[in-house]
Short mmCIF file of C-alpha atoms in Angstrom, two decimals:
data_model
loop_
_atom_site.label_atom_id
_atom_site.label_comp_id
_atom_site.label_asym_id
_atom_site.label_seq_id
_atom_site.Cartn_x
_atom_site.Cartn_y
_atom_site.Cartn_z
CA GLU A 1 0.00 0.00 0.00
CA ALA A 2 1.41 3.39 -0.98
CA GLY A 3 2.04 5.85 1.79
CA VAL A 4 1.38 9.57 1.86
CA VAL A 5 2.99 11.20 -1.15
CA GLN A 6 4.25 14.75 -1.12
CA SER A 7 5.87 16.89 -3.78
CA PRO A 8 8.16 18.56 -4.29
CA ARG A 9 10.59 17.18 -1.70
CA TYR A 10 12.65 20.34 -1.76
CA LYS A 11 11.90 23.89 -2.83
CA ILE A 12 14.12 26.96 -2.82
CA ILE A 13 12.55 30.31 -3.58
CA GLU A 14 13.23 33.97 -3.04
CA LYS A 15 11.16 35.92 -0.57
CA LYS A 16 7.92 37.40 -1.84
CA GLN A 17 7.56 34.57 -4.38
CA PRO A 18 4.60 32.20 -4.26
CA VAL A 19 5.01 28.48 -3.56
CA ALA A 20 2.69 25.49 -3.53
CA PHE A 21 2.96 22.03 -2.01
CA TRP A 22 0.97 18.99 -3.01
CA CYS A 23 -0.15 15.99 -0.97
CA ASN A 24 -1.77 12.71 -1.93
CA PRO A 25 -3.03 10.87 1.17
CA ILE A 26 -3.33 7.14 1.71
CA SER A 27 -6.24 5.77 -0.29
CA GLY A 28 -9.43 5.73 1.75
CA HIS A 29 -8.24 8.11 4.44
CA ASN A 30 -10.88 10.74 5.04
CA THR A 31 -8.81 13.10 7.17
CA LEU A 32 -5.83 15.09 5.97
CA TYR A 33 -3.47 17.31 7.94
CA TRP A 34 -0.86 19.89 7.06
CA TYR A 35 1.85 20.48 9.64
CA LEU A 36 4.77 22.85 9.82
CA GLN A 37 7.99 21.61 11.41
CA ASN A 38 10.84 23.95 12.24
CA LEU A 39 14.33 22.61 12.79
CA GLY A 40 14.62 20.90 16.15
CA GLN A 41 10.91 21.21 16.85
CA GLY A 42 7.88 18.98 16.76
CA PRO A 43 5.23 19.35 14.06
CA GLU A 44 2.64 22.08 14.52
CA LEU A 45 -0.80 21.72 12.97
CA LEU A 46 -1.69 24.24 10.28
CA ILE A 47 -4.99 22.82 9.02
CA ARG A 48 -7.06 19.66 9.27
CA TYR A 49 -9.57 18.46 6.70
CA GLU A 50 -12.36 15.96 7.15
CA ASN A 51 -13.18 15.02 3.58
CA GLU A 52 -13.46 18.38 1.77
CA GLU A 53 -14.17 20.45 4.87
CA ALA A 54 -11.50 22.35 6.76
CA VAL A 55 -12.52 21.59 10.37
CA ASP A 56 -9.52 23.13 12.13
CA ASP A 57 -7.61 25.98 10.51
CA SER A 58 -7.09 28.12 13.58
CA GLN A 59 -3.29 27.90 13.28
CA LEU A 60 -3.16 28.75 9.57
CA PRO A 61 -1.81 32.28 8.89
CA LYS A 62 -4.61 33.23 6.57
CA ASP A 63 -3.03 36.43 5.32
CA ARG A 64 -0.51 34.48 3.26
CA PHE A 65 -1.37 30.80 3.57
CA SER A 66 -4.21 29.00 1.84
CA ALA A 67 -5.14 25.38 1.38
CA GLU A 68 -7.67 23.34 -0.48
CA ARG A 69 -8.75 19.74 -0.70
CA LEU A 70 -10.91 19.41 -3.74
CA LYS A 71 -12.95 16.20 -4.02
CA GLY A 72 -11.76 15.17 -0.58
CA VAL A 73 -8.60 13.46 -1.79
CA ASP A 74 -5.49 15.42 -2.82
CA SER A 75 -4.62 18.68 -1.17
CA THR A 76 -2.48 21.71 -1.92
CA LEU A 77 -0.98 24.21 0.50
CA LYS A 78 0.02 27.60 -0.87
CA ILE A 79 2.06 30.46 0.49
CA GLN A 80 1.86 33.84 -1.20
CA PRO A 81 4.03 35.76 -0.70
CA ALA A 82 6.67 33.69 1.07
CA GLU A 83 8.73 35.26 3.87
CA LEU A 84 12.13 34.30 5.24
CA GLY A 85 10.49 32.90 8.38
CA ASP A 86 8.49 30.41 6.32
CA SER A 87 11.59 28.27 5.81
CA ALA A 88 10.68 24.93 7.37
CA VAL A 89 9.52 21.43 6.55
CA TYR A 90 5.86 21.13 5.59
CA LEU A 91 4.45 17.74 6.46
CA CYS A 92 1.24 16.19 5.23
CA ALA A 93 -0.46 13.39 7.15
CA SER A 94 -3.64 11.39 6.71
CA SER A 95 -5.81 9.16 8.86
CA LEU A 96 -9.04 7.24 8.82
CA GLU A 97 -11.28 8.85 11.39
CA ASP A 98 -13.47 6.37 13.21
CA SER A 99 -16.03 7.77 15.62
CA GLY A 100 -15.83 4.57 17.66
CA ALA A 101 -12.06 4.56 18.04
CA SER A 102 -10.27 5.58 21.21
CA TYR A 103 -7.39 7.11 19.31
CA ASN A 104 -6.39 8.24 15.86
CA GLU A 105 -3.36 7.00 13.94
CA GLN A 106 -1.81 9.49 11.58
CA PHE A 107 0.50 8.53 8.73
CA PHE A 108 2.98 11.13 7.60
CA GLY A 109 4.52 11.87 4.26
CA PRO A 110 8.25 12.66 3.89
CA GLY A 111 7.62 16.41 3.86
CA THR A 112 8.64 19.31 1.66
CA ARG A 113 11.67 21.24 2.81
CA LEU A 114 11.17 24.90 1.94
CA THR A 115 14.04 27.38 1.91
CA VAL A 116 13.19 31.03 1.43
CA LEU A 117 16.17 33.22 0.47
CA THR B 1 4.32 27.51 25.59
CA GLN B 2 4.58 23.81 24.71
CA LEU B 3 1.70 21.71 25.88
CA LEU B 4 4.02 18.69 26.04
CA GLU B 5 7.52 19.10 27.41
CA GLN B 6 10.07 16.51 26.40
CA SER B 7 13.36 15.87 28.11
CA PRO B 8 16.15 15.63 27.46
CA GLN B 9 16.25 17.60 24.24
CA PHE B 10 19.46 15.85 23.13
CA LEU B 11 20.89 12.50 24.15
CA SER B 12 24.17 11.03 22.91
CA ILE B 13 25.08 7.57 24.18
CA GLN B 14 27.18 4.52 23.38
CA GLU B 15 25.77 1.34 21.93
CA GLY B 16 24.52 -0.98 24.65
CA GLU B 17 23.52 1.71 27.12
CA ASN B 18 20.01 2.17 28.45
CA LEU B 19 18.09 5.43 28.28
CA THR B 20 14.79 7.02 29.23
CA VAL B 21 13.01 9.89 27.52
CA TYR B 22 10.26 11.81 29.29
CA CYS B 23 7.14 13.59 28.09
CA ASN B 24 5.33 15.75 30.63
CA SER B 25 2.32 18.03 30.71
CA SER B 26 -0.10 19.68 33.11
CA SER B 27 -2.97 18.65 30.83
CA VAL B 28 -4.80 15.35 30.75
CA PHE B 29 -4.72 13.39 27.51
CA SER B 30 -7.14 10.82 26.21
CA SER B 31 -4.27 9.14 24.38
CA LEU B 32 -0.58 9.66 23.91
CA GLN B 33 1.58 8.52 21.04
CA TRP B 34 5.29 8.16 20.43
CA TYR B 35 6.77 8.72 16.99
CA ARG B 36 10.27 8.33 15.62
CA GLN B 37 11.51 10.57 12.84
CA GLU B 38 14.63 10.07 10.76
CA PRO B 39 16.32 12.83 8.73
CA GLY B 40 14.41 13.69 5.57
CA GLU B 41 11.41 11.61 6.55
CA GLY B 42 8.10 12.13 8.29
CA PRO B 43 7.39 10.83 11.79
CA VAL B 44 6.49 7.15 12.06
CA LEU B 45 4.14 5.98 14.79
CA LEU B 46 5.72 3.60 17.32
CA VAL B 47 2.95 3.15 19.87
CA THR B 48 -0.27 4.57 21.28
CA VAL B 49 -1.19 4.39 24.97
CA VAL B 50 -4.71 5.17 26.12
CA THR B 51 -5.12 3.88 29.69
CA GLY B 52 -3.57 5.48 32.76
CA GLY B 53 -0.70 3.31 34.00
CA GLU B 54 -0.54 1.39 30.73
CA VAL B 55 2.78 -0.17 29.77
CA LYS B 56 3.54 -1.33 26.24
CA LYS B 57 6.64 -3.05 24.95
CA LEU B 58 8.01 -3.02 21.46
CA LYS B 59 11.12 -5.21 21.39
CA ARG B 60 13.72 -3.18 23.37
CA LEU B 61 11.41 -0.16 23.76
CA THR B 62 9.10 0.18 26.77
CA PHE B 63 6.43 2.87 26.85
CA GLN B 64 4.50 3.92 29.93
CA PHE B 65 1.52 6.23 30.34
CA GLY B 66 1.26 7.98 33.68
CA ASP B 67 -1.54 7.07 36.05
CA ALA B 68 -3.07 10.53 35.69
CA ARG B 69 -2.58 10.48 31.90
CA LYS B 70 -0.49 13.65 32.02
CA ASP B 71 2.90 12.15 31.26
CA SER B 72 4.66 9.33 29.52
CA SER B 73 8.09 7.79 29.26
CA LEU B 74 10.02 5.83 26.68
CA HIS B 75 12.76 3.49 27.87
CA ILE B 76 15.21 1.86 25.48
CA THR B 77 17.27 -1.09 26.64
CA ALA B 78 20.65 -1.80 25.11
CA ALA B 79 20.46 0.99 22.55
CA GLN B 80 21.75 0.34 19.05
CA PRO B 81 22.90 2.75 16.32
CA GLY B 82 19.68 1.99 14.45
CA ASP B 83 17.75 3.62 17.29
CA THR B 84 19.21 6.99 16.32
CA GLY B 85 16.50 9.52 15.47
CA LEU B 86 14.15 12.19 16.75
CA TYR B 87 11.63 10.79 19.23
CA LEU B 88 8.40 12.76 19.45
CA CYS B 89 5.53 12.40 21.86
CA ALA B 90 2.09 13.59 20.79
CA GLY B 91 -1.15 13.72 22.71
CA ALA B 92 -4.84 14.09 22.04
CA ARG B 93 -6.28 16.29 24.77
CA ARG B 94 -9.18 15.00 26.80
CA GLY B 95 -12.33 16.66 25.52
CA SER B 96 -10.76 17.55 22.19
CA THR B 97 -11.20 15.73 18.92
CA LEU B 98 -9.08 12.66 18.41
CA GLY B 99 -7.46 14.13 15.31
CA ARG B 100 -6.02 17.16 17.07
CA LEU B 101 -2.57 16.06 18.18
CA TYR B 102 -0.19 18.24 20.18
CA PHE B 103 3.46 17.39 19.66
CA GLY B 104 6.40 17.86 21.97
CA ARG B 105 9.65 19.32 20.63
CA GLY B 106 11.27 15.94 20.51
CA THR B 107 14.36 14.25 21.86
CA GLN B 108 17.23 13.85 19.41
CA LEU B 109 18.90 10.53 20.20
CA THR B 110 22.28 9.58 18.81
CA VAL B 111 23.67 6.11 19.51
CA TRP B 112 27.36 5.66 18.71
CA PRO B 113 28.79 2.27 17.76
#
C-alpha cells in the first residue's frame, strides 16, 4: 500500500515569491493534515480536513497561507508571498477517522523542505 | 508555551547503554503517542497508549503512560545505532477531537557504535 505522497521534496525560492505544495493521502483516508515543522521542533498543525471540509484551521496564517482539498482526496498548500520565516519542513499526514475509536493513527509523508532566500 | 515538554532535548550515548526519555504536561490526555523521525522523513508511529498506567513493549522499547494520563516515558534497553532519530511524543487532549494532536519538541537521540 502506498504511503502519503508529497511533492516537491525540496523547494528553494526567493522571498515574496509564491510556492505550492501537493499531498496525496493514503487511499481511503478521510482526514488530511498539514503540519509545519521547524528545525529541532515537533510538528505544529496548520490545518485539518475531514473530507473536503476544513474543520480546524485556527493555526493557519490566513493572510498568506491557503489550502484546499478538492474532491476530498489530494490537497495543496500555498504560500503567497513567502517570507524568510516560512523556511521549514511542511508535512502532510492522513488518517481514517473512526467515531468509535479511542485514538487516531496518523500517517505522515516525507515532507517538503522549503528554503526562502 | 509547549503543551508537552520533552526531556532531554538531546541524548548522545554509546551502543549498549540504556536510556529514558520523558514527556510531561499539566494537561490530561485521552491518548498519547510516540513517533520516531529520521532525517528527511516524516514521523512514524511507534505506539499509542490510552489507559492510565498502561505499559507497552516493542522489542527493546518500553512505553509507559502515567496514572493521571499527564505524562509518559520511553525506555530503550541496550540501545543500538539503528535507534538513532528524533523521538516525538504527541497527545490528544481529553475533551478535544481525536485528530487534534499536540506534539512535543522531541528528543534527538544519537547512539554511537
